[in-house]
Coordinates of C-alpha atoms in Angstrom, one line a residue:
X19 CA -22.0 48.6 15.8
X20 CA -24.7 46.4 14.4
X21 CA -24.0 47.7 10.8
X22 CA -20.2 47.1 11.3
X23 CA -20.9 43.5 12.2
X24 CA -23.0 42.9 9.2
X25 CA -20.6 44.6 6.9
X26 CA -17.8 42.5 8.3
X27 CA -19.8 39.3 7.7
X28 CA -20.7 40.3 4.4
X29 CA -16.9 40.8 3.5
X30 CA -15.9 37.4 4.9
X31 CA -18.9 35.8 3.0
X32 CA -17.7 37.4 -0.2
X33 CA -14.0 36.5 0.5
X34 CA -15.2 32.9 1.1
X35 CA -17.1 32.9 -2.2
X36 CA -13.9 34.3 -4.0
X37 CA -11.9 31.6 -2.5
X38 CA -14.4 29.0 -3.4
X39 CA -14.7 30.4 -6.9
X40 CA -10.9 30.1 -7.4
X41 CA -11.1 26.5 -6.4
X42 CA -13.9 25.9 -8.9
X43 CA -11.8 27.6 -11.6
X44 CA -8.9 25.4 -10.7
X45 CA -11.0 22.3 -11.0
X46 CA -12.8 23.1 -14.2
X47 CA -10.7 25.7 -16.2
X48 CA -7.3 24.2 -17.2
X49 CA -7.0 25.8 -20.6
X50 CA -5.3 29.2 -20.7
X51 CA -6.9 30.1 -24.1
X52 CA -10.6 29.6 -22.8
X53 CA -12.7 32.7 -22.9
X54 CA -15.0 33.9 -20.1
X55 CA -18.0 33.0 -22.4
X56 CA -16.7 29.4 -22.9
X57 CA -16.0 29.1 -19.3
X58 CA -19.4 30.3 -18.1
X59 CA -21.1 27.6 -20.2
X60 CA -18.8 25.0 -18.7
X61 CA -19.2 26.3 -15.2
X62 CA -23.0 26.5 -15.3
X63 CA -23.3 22.8 -15.2
X64 CA -21.8 22.9 -11.7
X65 CA -24.3 23.7 -8.9
X66 CA -21.6 25.6 -6.9
X67 CA -21.4 28.2 -9.9
X68 CA -24.9 29.5 -9.1
X69 CA -24.4 29.6 -5.5
X70 CA -21.1 31.6 -5.8
X71 CA -22.4 33.9 -8.6
X72 CA -25.4 34.7 -6.4
X73 CA -22.7 36.2 -3.9
X74 CA -20.2 37.6 -6.3
X75 CA -20.7 40.3 -8.9
X76 CA -20.4 39.5 -12.6
X77 CA -17.3 41.7 -12.6
X78 CA -15.8 39.9 -9.6
X79 CA -16.4 36.5 -11.1
X80 CA -14.9 37.6 -14.5
X81 CA -11.9 39.2 -12.8
X82 CA -11.1 36.0 -10.8
X83 CA -11.4 34.1 -14.2
X84 CA -9.0 36.5 -15.8
X85 CA -6.5 36.1 -13.0
X86 CA -6.8 32.4 -13.1
X87 CA -6.2 32.2 -16.9
X88 CA -3.3 34.5 -16.6
X89 CA -1.7 32.2 -14.0
X90 CA -2.3 29.3 -16.3
X91 CA -0.6 31.1 -19.1
X92 CA 2.3 32.0 -16.8
X93 CA 2.9 28.5 -15.7
X94 CA 2.8 27.3 -19.3
X95 CA 5.5 29.8 -20.3
X96 CA 7.5 28.8 -17.2
X97 CA 7.4 25.1 -18.3
X98 CA 8.5 26.2 -21.8
X99 CA 11.6 28.0 -20.5
X100 CA 12.9 25.2 -18.5

């Protein structure tokens, strides 16, 4: 039971970090053409970036970035169609 509790806590901590990272991306990355390398340079200036990337794996952070950029591009396309 003790291990289950720790695992659950870690999952919620990880989910919280993902949600916070999404918020950071929403604030700092508004250009759908930005690359992950460019975003990391910009995000490193934010103290939350280091805290969150200590919790998230590099792959998780990059996947969240990719999702965010795709959403930006989708919204831009929708605006062009209207």
